[in-house]
Amino acid sequence: MQLLLQGRGFDVRAYAAADPMLLDEQLTEAVCLVIDYLLGDRDGFSVLATLRNLGWRGPAILITAYPTEELRRLASEAGFSAFLEKPFKEHMLVNTVTSLAPRSVGSD
């Protein structure tokens, strides 16, 4: 996903786990969050809640290989702007991010 979005002109930061991501001092400068529902050390809901508590108000996309209507409802209630079911086609991710976040490359 990182290479796909970078190839489309987005400035991307990728993290192997949520806890190291939350330690990044520049995290609240992010324009958009793409996060998996199930992570090793947390879930996507707790990460978004932590970011919101830090004052971040950007759009967030939840991705999951375990989609249910209940999870979709909870994601919406938690403030996720979009919900993508894995596996998804590359264009679905690119189109969703494009609709929610401006590209940082070439925008001087």
PDB file of C-alpha atoms in Angstrom:
ATOM      1  CA  MET A   1       0.000   0.000   0.000  1.00  0.00           C
ATOM      2  CA  GLN A   2       2.830   2.362   0.819  1.00  0.00           C
ATOM      3  CA  LEU A   3       4.471   1.954  -2.592  1.00  0.00           C
ATOM      4  CA  LEU A   4       1.141   2.166  -4.390  1.00  0.00           C
ATOM      5  CA  LEU A   5       0.212   5.462  -2.742  1.00  0.00           C
ATOM      6  CA  GLN A   6       3.711   6.905  -3.080  1.00  0.00           C
ATOM      7  CA  GLY A   7       3.613   6.045  -6.766  1.00  0.00           C
ATOM      8  CA  ARG A   8       0.416   8.082  -7.038  1.00  0.00           C
ATOM      9  CA  GLY A   9       2.044  11.152  -5.507  1.00  0.00           C
ATOM     10  CA  PHE A  10       1.145  10.837  -1.847  1.00  0.00           C
ATOM     11  CA  ASP A  11       3.646  11.454   0.941  1.00  0.00           C
ATOM     12  CA  VAL A  12       3.326   8.227   2.946  1.00  0.00           C
ATOM     13  CA  ARG A  13       4.583   7.053   6.306  1.00  0.00           C
ATOM     14  CA  ALA A  14       4.181   3.397   7.147  1.00  0.00           C
ATOM     15  CA  TYR A  15       4.496   1.751  10.539  1.00  0.00           C
ATOM     16  CA  ALA A  16       4.837  -1.915  11.464  1.00  0.00           C
ATOM     17  CA  ALA A  17       2.729  -1.445  14.612  1.00  0.00           C
ATOM     18  CA  ALA A  18       0.500   1.124  16.273  1.00  0.00           C
ATOM     19  CA  ASP A  19       2.593   1.911  19.341  1.00  0.00           C
ATOM     20  CA  PRO A  20       5.668   3.095  17.387  1.00  0.00           C
ATOM     21  CA  MET A  21       3.364   5.122  15.144  1.00  0.00           C
ATOM     22  CA  LEU A  22       1.808   6.887  18.124  1.00  0.00           C
ATOM     23  CA  LEU A  23       5.282   7.884  19.332  1.00  0.00           C
ATOM     24  CA  ASP A  24       5.944   9.837  16.111  1.00  0.00           C
ATOM     25  CA  GLU A  25       5.868  13.521  17.049  1.00  0.00           C
ATOM     26  CA  GLN A  26       4.776  14.475  13.522  1.00  0.00           C
ATOM     27  CA  LEU A  27       1.822  12.099  13.498  1.00  0.00           C
ATOM     28  CA  THR A  28      -0.766  14.813  14.097  1.00  0.00           C
ATOM     29  CA  GLU A  29       0.420  16.508  10.882  1.00  0.00           C
ATOM     30  CA  ALA A  30      -0.897  13.575   8.837  1.00  0.00           C
ATOM     31  CA  VAL A  31      -3.484  14.463   6.220  1.00  0.00           C
ATOM     32  CA  CYS A  32      -5.176  11.048   6.184  1.00  0.00           C
ATOM     33  CA  LEU A  33      -4.955   7.790   8.139  1.00  0.00           C
ATOM     34  CA  VAL A  34      -5.221   4.351   6.524  1.00  0.00           C
ATOM     35  CA  ILE A  35      -5.236   1.701   9.230  1.00  0.00           C
ATOM     36  CA  ASP A  36      -6.084  -1.953   9.615  1.00  0.00           C
ATOM     37  CA  TYR A  37      -8.764  -2.975  12.072  1.00  0.00           C
ATOM     38  CA  LEU A  38      -6.640  -5.719  13.637  1.00  0.00           C
ATOM     39  CA  LEU A  39      -3.107  -4.800  14.667  1.00  0.00           C
ATOM     40  CA  GLY A  40      -0.688  -6.725  16.833  1.00  0.00           C
ATOM     41  CA  ASP A  41      -0.581  -4.229  19.667  1.00  0.00           C
ATOM     42  CA  ARG A  42      -3.905  -2.375  19.268  1.00  0.00           C
ATOM     43  CA  ASP A  43      -6.834  -2.071  16.912  1.00  0.00           C
ATOM     44  CA  GLY A  44      -7.640   0.675  14.447  1.00  0.00           C
ATOM     45  CA  PHE A  45     -10.382   2.053  16.692  1.00  0.00           C
ATOM     46  CA  SER A  46      -8.041   2.710  19.609  1.00  0.00           C
ATOM     47  CA  VAL A  47      -5.478   4.349  17.325  1.00  0.00           C
ATOM     48  CA  LEU A  48      -8.073   6.723  15.872  1.00  0.00           C
ATOM     49  CA  ALA A  49      -9.392   7.508  19.355  1.00  0.00           C
ATOM     50  CA  THR A  50      -5.858   8.318  20.538  1.00  0.00           C
ATOM     51  CA  LEU A  51      -5.293  10.586  17.535  1.00  0.00           C
ATOM     52  CA  ARG A  52      -8.604  12.365  18.122  1.00  0.00           C
ATOM     53  CA  ASN A  53      -7.631  12.896  21.771  1.00  0.00           C
ATOM     54  CA  LEU A  54      -4.402  14.519  20.529  1.00  0.00           C
ATOM     55  CA  GLY A  55      -6.477  16.920  18.437  1.00  0.00           C
ATOM     56  CA  TRP A  56      -6.084  15.309  15.019  1.00  0.00           C
ATOM     57  CA  ARG A  57      -9.214  15.768  12.897  1.00  0.00           C
ATOM     58  CA  GLY A  58      -8.220  14.319   9.516  1.00  0.00           C
ATOM     59  CA  PRO A  59     -10.087  11.648   7.588  1.00  0.00           C
ATOM     60  CA  ALA A  60      -9.458   8.019   8.451  1.00  0.00           C
ATOM     61  CA  ILE A  61      -9.911   4.850   6.405  1.00  0.00           C
ATOM     62  CA  LEU A  62     -10.390   1.509   8.147  1.00  0.00           C
ATOM     63  CA  ILE A  63      -9.349  -1.607   6.247  1.00  0.00           C
ATOM     64  CA  THR A  64     -10.176  -5.142   7.315  1.00  0.00           C
ATOM     65  CA  ALA A  65     -10.252  -8.737   6.144  1.00  0.00           C
ATOM     66  CA  TYR A  66     -13.069  -9.424   8.620  1.00  0.00           C
ATOM     67  CA  PRO A  67     -15.928  -7.214   7.431  1.00  0.00           C
ATOM     68  CA  THR A  68     -19.296  -7.357   9.127  1.00  0.00           C
ATOM     69  CA  GLU A  69     -22.184  -4.919   9.137  1.00  0.00           C
ATOM     70  CA  GLU A  70     -21.583  -4.431  12.864  1.00  0.00           C
ATOM     71  CA  LEU A  71     -17.924  -3.525  12.275  1.00  0.00           C
ATOM     72  CA  ARG A  72     -18.938  -1.159   9.475  1.00  0.00           C
ATOM     73  CA  ARG A  73     -21.442   0.540  11.811  1.00  0.00           C
ATOM     74  CA  LEU A  74     -18.896   0.798  14.618  1.00  0.00           C
ATOM     75  CA  ALA A  75     -16.318   2.258  12.222  1.00  0.00           C
ATOM     76  CA  SER A  76     -18.764   4.930  11.136  1.00  0.00           C
ATOM     77  CA  GLU A  77     -19.645   5.746  14.745  1.00  0.00           C
ATOM     78  CA  ALA A  78     -15.938   5.918  15.637  1.00  0.00           C
ATOM     79  CA  GLY A  79     -15.400   8.553  12.964  1.00  0.00           C
ATOM     80  CA  PHE A  80     -13.889   6.619  10.081  1.00  0.00           C
ATOM     81  CA  SER A  81     -14.603   8.312   6.764  1.00  0.00           C
ATOM     82  CA  ALA A  82     -14.340   5.100   4.746  1.00  0.00           C
ATOM     83  CA  PHE A  83     -14.323   1.325   5.197  1.00  0.00           C
ATOM     84  CA  LEU A  84     -12.497  -0.980   2.775  1.00  0.00           C
ATOM     85  CA  GLU A  85     -12.758  -4.757   2.766  1.00  0.00           C
ATOM     86  CA  LYS A  86      -9.575  -6.725   2.061  1.00  0.00           C
ATOM     87  CA  PRO A  87      -8.669  -7.876  -0.401  1.00  0.00           C
ATOM     88  CA  PHE A  88      -9.482  -4.756  -2.365  1.00  0.00           C
ATOM     89  CA  LYS A  89      -8.453  -3.641  -5.816  1.00  0.00           C
ATOM     90  CA  GLU A  90      -5.651  -1.065  -5.918  1.00  0.00           C
ATOM     91  CA  HIS A  91      -7.885   1.530  -7.522  1.00  0.00           C
ATOM     92  CA  MET A  92     -10.315   1.322  -4.596  1.00  0.00           C
ATOM     93  CA  LEU A  93      -7.634   2.412  -2.149  1.00  0.00           C
ATOM     94  CA  VAL A  94      -6.241   5.091  -4.457  1.00  0.00           C
ATOM     95  CA  ASN A  95      -9.707   6.487  -5.230  1.00  0.00           C
ATOM     96  CA  THR A  96     -10.681   6.549  -1.568  1.00  0.00           C
ATOM     97  CA  VAL A  97      -7.499   8.289  -0.433  1.00  0.00           C
ATOM     98  CA  THR A  98      -7.698  10.697  -3.377  1.00  0.00           C
ATOM     99  CA  SER A  99     -11.221  11.680  -2.439  1.00  0.00           C
ATOM    100  CA  LEU A 100     -10.258  12.323   1.191  1.00  0.00           C
ATOM    101  CA  ALA A 101      -6.723  13.728   1.097  1.00  0.00           C
ATOM    102  CA  PRO A 102      -4.875  16.171  -1.111  1.00  0.00           C
ATOM    103  CA  ARG A 103      -1.634  15.007  -2.674  1.00  0.00           C
ATOM    104  CA  SER A 104       1.454  16.520  -1.106  1.00  0.00           C
ATOM    105  CA  VAL A 105       3.752  15.987  -4.100  1.00  0.00           C
ATOM    106  CA  GLY A 106       3.983  18.920  -6.475  1.00  0.00           C
ATOM    107  CA  SER A 107       1.866  21.206  -4.308  1.00  0.00           C
ATOM    108  CA  ASP A 108       4.238  24.096  -3.688  1.00  0.00           C
TER     109      ASP A 108
END
